[in-house]
PDB file of C-alpha atoms and ligand atoms in Angstrom:
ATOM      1  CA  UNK A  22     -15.099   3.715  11.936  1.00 66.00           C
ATOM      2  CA  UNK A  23     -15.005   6.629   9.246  1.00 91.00           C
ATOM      3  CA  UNK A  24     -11.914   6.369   7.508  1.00 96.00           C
ATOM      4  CA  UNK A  25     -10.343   9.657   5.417  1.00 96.00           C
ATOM      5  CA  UNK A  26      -7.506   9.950   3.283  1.00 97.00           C
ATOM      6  CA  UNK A  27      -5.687  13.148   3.284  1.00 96.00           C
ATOM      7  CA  UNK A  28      -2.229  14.562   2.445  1.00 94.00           C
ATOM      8  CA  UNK A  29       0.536  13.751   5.054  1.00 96.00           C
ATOM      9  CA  UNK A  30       2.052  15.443   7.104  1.00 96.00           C
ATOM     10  CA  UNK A  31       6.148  15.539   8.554  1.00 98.00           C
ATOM     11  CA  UNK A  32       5.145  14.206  11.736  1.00 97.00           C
ATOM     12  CA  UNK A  33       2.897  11.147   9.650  1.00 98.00           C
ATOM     13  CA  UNK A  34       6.006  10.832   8.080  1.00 98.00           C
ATOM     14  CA  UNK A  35       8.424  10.335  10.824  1.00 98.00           C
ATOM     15  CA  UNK A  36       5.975   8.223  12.769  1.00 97.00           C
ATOM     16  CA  UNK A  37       5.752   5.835   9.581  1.00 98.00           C
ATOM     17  CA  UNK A  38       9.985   5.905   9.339  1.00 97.00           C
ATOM     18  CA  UNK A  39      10.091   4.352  12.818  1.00 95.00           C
ATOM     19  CA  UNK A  40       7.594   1.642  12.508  1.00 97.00           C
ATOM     20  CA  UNK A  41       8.173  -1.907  13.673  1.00 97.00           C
ATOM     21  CA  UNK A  42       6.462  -4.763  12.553  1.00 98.00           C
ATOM     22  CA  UNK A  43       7.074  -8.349  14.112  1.00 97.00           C
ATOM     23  CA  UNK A  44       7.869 -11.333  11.765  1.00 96.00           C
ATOM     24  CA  UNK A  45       7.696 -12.266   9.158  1.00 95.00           C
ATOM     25  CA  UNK A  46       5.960  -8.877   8.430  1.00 97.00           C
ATOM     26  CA  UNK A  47       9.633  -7.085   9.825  1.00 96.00           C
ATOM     27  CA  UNK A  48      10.364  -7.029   5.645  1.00 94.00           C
ATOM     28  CA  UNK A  49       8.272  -4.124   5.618  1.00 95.00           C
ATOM     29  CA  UNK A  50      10.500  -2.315   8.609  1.00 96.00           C
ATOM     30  CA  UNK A  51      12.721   1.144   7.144  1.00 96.00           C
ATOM     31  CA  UNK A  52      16.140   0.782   7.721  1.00 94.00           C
ATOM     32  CA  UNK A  53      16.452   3.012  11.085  1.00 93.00           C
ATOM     33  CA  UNK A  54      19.363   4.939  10.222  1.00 96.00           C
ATOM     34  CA  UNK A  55      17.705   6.100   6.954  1.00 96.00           C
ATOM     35  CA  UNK A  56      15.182   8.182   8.781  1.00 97.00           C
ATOM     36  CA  UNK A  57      15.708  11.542   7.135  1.00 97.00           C
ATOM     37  CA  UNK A  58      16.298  10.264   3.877  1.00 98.00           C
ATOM     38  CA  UNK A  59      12.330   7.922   4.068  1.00 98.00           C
ATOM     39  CA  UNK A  60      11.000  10.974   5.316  1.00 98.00           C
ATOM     40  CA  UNK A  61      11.911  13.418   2.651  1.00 98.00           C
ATOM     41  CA  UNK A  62      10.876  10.257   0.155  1.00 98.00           C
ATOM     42  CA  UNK A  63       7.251  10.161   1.684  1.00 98.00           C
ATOM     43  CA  UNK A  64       7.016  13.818   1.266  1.00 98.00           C
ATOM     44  CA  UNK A  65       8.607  14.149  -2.066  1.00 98.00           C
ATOM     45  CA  UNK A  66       4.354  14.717  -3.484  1.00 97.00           C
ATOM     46  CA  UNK A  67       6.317  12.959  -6.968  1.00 97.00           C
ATOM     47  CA  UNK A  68       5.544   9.863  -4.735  1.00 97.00           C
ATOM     48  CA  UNK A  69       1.990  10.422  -4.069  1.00 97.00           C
ATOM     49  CA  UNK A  70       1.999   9.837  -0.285  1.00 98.00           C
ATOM     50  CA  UNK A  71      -1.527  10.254   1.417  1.00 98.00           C
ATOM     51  CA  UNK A  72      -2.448   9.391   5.249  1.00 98.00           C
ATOM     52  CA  UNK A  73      -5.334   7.244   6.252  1.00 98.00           C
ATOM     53  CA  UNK A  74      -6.944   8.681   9.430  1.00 97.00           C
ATOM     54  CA  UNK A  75     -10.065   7.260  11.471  1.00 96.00           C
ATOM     55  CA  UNK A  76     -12.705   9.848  12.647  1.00 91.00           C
ATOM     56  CA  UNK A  77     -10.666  12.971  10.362  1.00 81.00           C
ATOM     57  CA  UNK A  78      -7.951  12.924  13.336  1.00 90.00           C
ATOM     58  CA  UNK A  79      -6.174   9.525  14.116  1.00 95.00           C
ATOM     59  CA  UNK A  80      -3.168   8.481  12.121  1.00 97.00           C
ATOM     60  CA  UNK A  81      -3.535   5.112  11.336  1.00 98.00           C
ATOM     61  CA  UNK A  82      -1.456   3.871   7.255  1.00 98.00           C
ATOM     62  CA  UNK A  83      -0.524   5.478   4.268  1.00 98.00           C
ATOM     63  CA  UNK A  84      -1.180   4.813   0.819  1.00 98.00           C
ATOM     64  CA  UNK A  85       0.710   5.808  -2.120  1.00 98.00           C
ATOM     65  CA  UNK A  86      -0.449   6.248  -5.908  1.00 98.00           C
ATOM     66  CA  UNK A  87       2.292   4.773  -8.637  1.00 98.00           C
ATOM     67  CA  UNK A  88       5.779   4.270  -8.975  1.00 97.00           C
ATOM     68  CA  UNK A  89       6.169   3.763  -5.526  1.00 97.00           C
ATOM     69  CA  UNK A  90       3.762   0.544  -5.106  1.00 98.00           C
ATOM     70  CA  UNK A  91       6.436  -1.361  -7.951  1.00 98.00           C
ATOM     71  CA  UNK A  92       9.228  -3.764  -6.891  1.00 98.00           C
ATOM     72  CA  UNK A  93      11.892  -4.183  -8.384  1.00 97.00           C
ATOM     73  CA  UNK A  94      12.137  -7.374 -11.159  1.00 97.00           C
ATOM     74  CA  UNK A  95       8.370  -6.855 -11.611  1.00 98.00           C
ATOM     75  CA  UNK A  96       7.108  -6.190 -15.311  1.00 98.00           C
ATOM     76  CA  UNK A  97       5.324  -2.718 -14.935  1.00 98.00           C
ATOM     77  CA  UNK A  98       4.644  -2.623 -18.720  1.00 97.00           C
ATOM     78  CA  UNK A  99       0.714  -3.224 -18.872  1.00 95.00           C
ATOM     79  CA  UNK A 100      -0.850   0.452 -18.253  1.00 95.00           C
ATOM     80  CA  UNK A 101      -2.485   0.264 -14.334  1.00 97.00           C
ATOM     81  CA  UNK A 102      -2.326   2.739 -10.991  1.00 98.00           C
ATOM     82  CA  UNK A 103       0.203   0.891  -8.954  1.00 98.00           C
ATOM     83  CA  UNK A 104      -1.701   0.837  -4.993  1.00 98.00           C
ATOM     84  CA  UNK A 105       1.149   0.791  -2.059  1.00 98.00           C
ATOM     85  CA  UNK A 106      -0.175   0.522   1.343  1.00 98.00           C
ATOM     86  CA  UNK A 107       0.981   0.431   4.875  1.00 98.00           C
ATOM     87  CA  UNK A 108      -1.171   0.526   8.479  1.00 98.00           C
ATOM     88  CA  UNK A 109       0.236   1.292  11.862  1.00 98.00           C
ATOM     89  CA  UNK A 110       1.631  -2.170  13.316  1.00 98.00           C
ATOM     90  CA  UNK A 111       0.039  -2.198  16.382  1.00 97.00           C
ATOM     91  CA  UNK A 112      -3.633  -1.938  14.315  1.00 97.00           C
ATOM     92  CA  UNK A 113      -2.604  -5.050  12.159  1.00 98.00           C
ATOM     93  CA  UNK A 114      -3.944  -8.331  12.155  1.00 97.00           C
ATOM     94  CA  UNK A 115      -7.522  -7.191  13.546  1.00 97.00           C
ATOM     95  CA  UNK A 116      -9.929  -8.037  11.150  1.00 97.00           C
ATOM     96  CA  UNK A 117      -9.828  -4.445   9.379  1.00 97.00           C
ATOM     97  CA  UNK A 118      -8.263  -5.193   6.170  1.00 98.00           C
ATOM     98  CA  UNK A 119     -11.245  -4.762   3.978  1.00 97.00           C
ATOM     99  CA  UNK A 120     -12.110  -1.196   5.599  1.00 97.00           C
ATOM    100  CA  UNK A 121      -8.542   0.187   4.665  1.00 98.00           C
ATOM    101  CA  UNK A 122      -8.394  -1.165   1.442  1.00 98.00           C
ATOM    102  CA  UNK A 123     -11.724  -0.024   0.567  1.00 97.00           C
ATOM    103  CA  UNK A 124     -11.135   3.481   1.797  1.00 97.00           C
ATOM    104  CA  UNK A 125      -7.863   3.469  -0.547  1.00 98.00           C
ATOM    105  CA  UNK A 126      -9.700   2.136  -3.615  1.00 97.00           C
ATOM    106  CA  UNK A 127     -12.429   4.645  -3.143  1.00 97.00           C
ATOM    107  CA  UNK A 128      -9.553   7.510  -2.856  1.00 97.00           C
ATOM    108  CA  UNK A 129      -7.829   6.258  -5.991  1.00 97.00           C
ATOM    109  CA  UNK A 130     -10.944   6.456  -7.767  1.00 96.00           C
ATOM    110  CA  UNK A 131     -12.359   9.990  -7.073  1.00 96.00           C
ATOM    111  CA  UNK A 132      -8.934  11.213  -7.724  1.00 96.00           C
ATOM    112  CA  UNK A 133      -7.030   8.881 -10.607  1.00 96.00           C
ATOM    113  CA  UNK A 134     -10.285   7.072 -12.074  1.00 95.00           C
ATOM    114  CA  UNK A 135      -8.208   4.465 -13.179  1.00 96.00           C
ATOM    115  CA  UNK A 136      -9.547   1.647 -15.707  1.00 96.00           C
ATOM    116  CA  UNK A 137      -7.238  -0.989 -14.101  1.00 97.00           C
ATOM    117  CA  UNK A 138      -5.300  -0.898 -10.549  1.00 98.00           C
ATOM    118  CA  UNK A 139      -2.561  -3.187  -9.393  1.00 98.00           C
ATOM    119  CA  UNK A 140      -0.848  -4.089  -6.512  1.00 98.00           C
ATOM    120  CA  UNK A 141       2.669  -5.719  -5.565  1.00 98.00           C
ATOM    121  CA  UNK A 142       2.660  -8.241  -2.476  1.00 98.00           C
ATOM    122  CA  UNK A 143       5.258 -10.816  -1.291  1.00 98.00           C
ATOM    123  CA  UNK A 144       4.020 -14.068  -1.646  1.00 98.00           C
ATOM    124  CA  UNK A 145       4.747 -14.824   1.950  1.00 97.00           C
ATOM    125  CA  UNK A 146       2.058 -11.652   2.679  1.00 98.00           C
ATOM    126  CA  UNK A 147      -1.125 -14.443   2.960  1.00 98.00           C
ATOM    127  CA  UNK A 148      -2.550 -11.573   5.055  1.00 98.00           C
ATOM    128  CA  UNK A 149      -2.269  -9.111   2.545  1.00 98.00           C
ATOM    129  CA  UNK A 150      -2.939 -11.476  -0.189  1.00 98.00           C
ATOM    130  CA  UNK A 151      -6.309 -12.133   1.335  1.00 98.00           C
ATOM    131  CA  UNK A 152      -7.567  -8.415   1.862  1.00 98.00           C
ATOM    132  CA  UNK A 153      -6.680  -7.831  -2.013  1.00 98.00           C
ATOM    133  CA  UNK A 154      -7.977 -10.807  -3.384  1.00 98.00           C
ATOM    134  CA  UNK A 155     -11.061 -10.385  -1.226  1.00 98.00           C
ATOM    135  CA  UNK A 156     -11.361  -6.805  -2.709  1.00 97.00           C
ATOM    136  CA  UNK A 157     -11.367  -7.974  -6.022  1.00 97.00           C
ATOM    137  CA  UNK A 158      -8.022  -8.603  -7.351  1.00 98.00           C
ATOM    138  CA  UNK A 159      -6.500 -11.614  -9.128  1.00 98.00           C
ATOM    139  CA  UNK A 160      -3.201 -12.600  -9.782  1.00 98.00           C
ATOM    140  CA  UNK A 161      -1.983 -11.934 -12.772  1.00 98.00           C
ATOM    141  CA  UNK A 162       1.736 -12.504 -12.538  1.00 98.00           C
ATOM    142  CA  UNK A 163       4.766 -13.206 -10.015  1.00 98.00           C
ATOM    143  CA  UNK A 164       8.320 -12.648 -10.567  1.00 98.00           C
ATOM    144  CA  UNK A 165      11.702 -12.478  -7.711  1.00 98.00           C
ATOM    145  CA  UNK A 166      12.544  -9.670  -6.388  1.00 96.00           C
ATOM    146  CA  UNK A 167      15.800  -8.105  -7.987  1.00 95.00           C
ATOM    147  CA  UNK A 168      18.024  -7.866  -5.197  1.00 93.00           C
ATOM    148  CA  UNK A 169      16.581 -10.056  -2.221  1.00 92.00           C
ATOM    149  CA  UNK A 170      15.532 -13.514  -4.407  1.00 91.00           C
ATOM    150  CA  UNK A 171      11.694 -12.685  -2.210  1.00 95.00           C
ATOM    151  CA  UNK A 172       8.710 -14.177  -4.517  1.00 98.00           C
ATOM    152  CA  UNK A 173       6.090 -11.559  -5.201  1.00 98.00           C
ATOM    153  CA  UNK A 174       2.657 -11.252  -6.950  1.00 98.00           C
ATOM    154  CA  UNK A 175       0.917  -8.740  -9.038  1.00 98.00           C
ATOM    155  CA  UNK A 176      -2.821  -8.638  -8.677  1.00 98.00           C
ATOM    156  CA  UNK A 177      -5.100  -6.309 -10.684  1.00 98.00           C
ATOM    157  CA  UNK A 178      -8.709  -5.333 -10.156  1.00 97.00           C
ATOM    158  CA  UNK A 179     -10.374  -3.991 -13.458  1.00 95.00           C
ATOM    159  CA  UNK A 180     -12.651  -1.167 -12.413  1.00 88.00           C
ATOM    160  CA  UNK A 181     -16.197  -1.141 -14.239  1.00 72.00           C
ATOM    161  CA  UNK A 182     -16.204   0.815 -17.227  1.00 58.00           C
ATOM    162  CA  UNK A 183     -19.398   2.560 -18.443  1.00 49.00           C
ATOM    163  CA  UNK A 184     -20.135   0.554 -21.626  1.00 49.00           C
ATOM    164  CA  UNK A 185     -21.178   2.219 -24.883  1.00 46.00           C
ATOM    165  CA  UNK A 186     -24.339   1.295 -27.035  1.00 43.00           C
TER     166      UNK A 186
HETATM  167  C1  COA B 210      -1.838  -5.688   4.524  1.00 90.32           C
HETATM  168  C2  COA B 210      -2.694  -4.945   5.526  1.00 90.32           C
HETATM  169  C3  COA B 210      -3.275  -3.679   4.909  1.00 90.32           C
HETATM  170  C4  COA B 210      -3.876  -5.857   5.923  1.00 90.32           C
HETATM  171  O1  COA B 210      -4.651  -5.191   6.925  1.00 90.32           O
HETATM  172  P1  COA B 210      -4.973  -5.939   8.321  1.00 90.32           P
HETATM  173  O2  COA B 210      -5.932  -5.074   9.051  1.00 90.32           O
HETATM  174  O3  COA B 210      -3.694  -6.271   9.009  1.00 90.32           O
HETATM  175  O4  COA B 210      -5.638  -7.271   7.800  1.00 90.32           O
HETATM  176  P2  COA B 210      -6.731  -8.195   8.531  1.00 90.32           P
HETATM  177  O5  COA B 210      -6.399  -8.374   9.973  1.00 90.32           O
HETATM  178  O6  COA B 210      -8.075  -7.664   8.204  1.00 90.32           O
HETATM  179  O7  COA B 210      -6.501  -9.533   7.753  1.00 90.32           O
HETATM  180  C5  COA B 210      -6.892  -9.625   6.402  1.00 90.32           C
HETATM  181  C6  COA B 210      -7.430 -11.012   6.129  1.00 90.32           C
HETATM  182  O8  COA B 210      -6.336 -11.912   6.124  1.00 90.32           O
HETATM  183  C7  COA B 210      -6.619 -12.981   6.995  1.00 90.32           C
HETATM  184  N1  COA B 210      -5.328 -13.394   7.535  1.00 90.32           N
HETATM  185  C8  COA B 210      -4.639 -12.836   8.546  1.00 90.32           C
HETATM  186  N2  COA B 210      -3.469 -13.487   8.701  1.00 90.32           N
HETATM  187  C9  COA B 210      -3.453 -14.459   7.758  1.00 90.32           C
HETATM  188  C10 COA B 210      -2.513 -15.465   7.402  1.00 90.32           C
HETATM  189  N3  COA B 210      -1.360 -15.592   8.047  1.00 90.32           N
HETATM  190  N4  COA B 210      -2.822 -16.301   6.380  1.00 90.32           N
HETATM  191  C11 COA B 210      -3.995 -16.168   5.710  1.00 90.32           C
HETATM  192  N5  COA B 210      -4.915 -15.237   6.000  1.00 90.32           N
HETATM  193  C12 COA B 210      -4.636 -14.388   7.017  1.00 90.32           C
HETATM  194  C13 COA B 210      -7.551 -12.413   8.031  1.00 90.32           C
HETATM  195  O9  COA B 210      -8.297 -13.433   8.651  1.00 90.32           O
HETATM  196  C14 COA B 210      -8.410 -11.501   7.197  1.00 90.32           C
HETATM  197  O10 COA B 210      -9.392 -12.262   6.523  1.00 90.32           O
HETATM  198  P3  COA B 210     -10.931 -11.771   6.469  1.00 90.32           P
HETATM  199  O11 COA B 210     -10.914 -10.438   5.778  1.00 90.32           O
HETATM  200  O12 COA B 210     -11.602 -12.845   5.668  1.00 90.32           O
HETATM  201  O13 COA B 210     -11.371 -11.662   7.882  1.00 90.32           O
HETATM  202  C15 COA B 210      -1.876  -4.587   6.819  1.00 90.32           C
HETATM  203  O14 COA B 210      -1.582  -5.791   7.517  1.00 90.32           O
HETATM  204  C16 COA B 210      -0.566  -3.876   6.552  1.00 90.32           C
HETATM  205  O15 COA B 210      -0.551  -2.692   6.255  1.00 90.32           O
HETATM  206  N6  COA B 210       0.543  -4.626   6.709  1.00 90.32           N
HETATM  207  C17 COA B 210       1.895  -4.079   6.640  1.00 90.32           C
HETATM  208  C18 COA B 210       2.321  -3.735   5.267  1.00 90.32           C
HETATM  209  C19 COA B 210       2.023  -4.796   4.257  1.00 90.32           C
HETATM  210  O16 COA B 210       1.806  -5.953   4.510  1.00 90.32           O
HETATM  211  N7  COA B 210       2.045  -4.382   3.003  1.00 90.32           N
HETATM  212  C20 COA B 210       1.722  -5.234   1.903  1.00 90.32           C
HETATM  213  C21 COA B 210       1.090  -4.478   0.774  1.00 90.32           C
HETATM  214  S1  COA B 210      -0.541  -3.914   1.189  1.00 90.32           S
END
């Protein structure tokens, strides 16, 4: 399954504004009568929107670089490239966790090389949890969100540095 991430397109966009997941994961569902403005927001290239396709052509999740992967009430302050992700509902929950996240972390590294990246996931995410943690990351804090009292984590992965002599 040869996974590439590439810039997104308006019709990506749209089909990500109209996504339904089932519960508990329905959190993660866009407010339906918001379309325009969540489509203009993943193609706003401030947010650092990409598309994950199988075999070069297949839609199949996003990722975004920065600002975008914080919640609100989390402390941002320590330096690291905030990861948001997203896969098409209907490809969830089949055991592919690792390839996605792997594809992302390469992408993030050919084009941010960052020392440290982080993520942001609901504590009730034990599916999500699990593909991070199993990529590397640890918890390094948790915090409420600001506005709908939901417990979240922060994991980081430190990326290997090359060391001096
Ligand atoms: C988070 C996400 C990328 C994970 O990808 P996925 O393909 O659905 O994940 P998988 O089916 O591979 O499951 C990941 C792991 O969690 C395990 N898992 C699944 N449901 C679980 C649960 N309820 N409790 C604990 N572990 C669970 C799986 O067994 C799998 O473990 P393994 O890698 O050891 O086999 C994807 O579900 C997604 O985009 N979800 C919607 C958005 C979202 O959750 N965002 C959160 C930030 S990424």
């Amino acid at each position: 399954m040869p996974l590439s991430i590439q810039p997104l397109d308006e019709a990506n966009a749209r089909e990500i504004a109209g996504w339904h997941y089932d519960a508990p994961y329905n959190f993660y569902n866009l407010n339906p009568d918001e379309i325009e403005q969540n489509v203009d927001y993943f193609l706003d290239p401030r947010n650092n929107f990409y598309g994950i396709f199988e075999d070069s052509r297949e839609f199949v999740g996003y990722c975004s670089f920065g600002e975008d992967g914080q919640v609100p009430g989390g402390d941002y302050s320590m330096p690291g490239l905030d990861i948001g992700m997203g896969i098409c509902p209907n490809l969830t929950g089949q055991g592919r966790g690792c390839y996605y996240v792997a594809a992302v972390l390469d992408f993030a590294q050919q084009m941010f090389a960052p020392p440290i990246v982080r993520v942001t996931i609901a504590a009730f995410n034990q599916r999500a949890l699990h593909v991070w943690c199993g990529a590397g990351f640890h918890i390094v804090d948790n915090f409420e969100h600001q506005y709908q009292s939901v417990p979240f984590f922060i994991l980081v992965r430190e990326n290997a540095r090359v060391l001096k002599d």
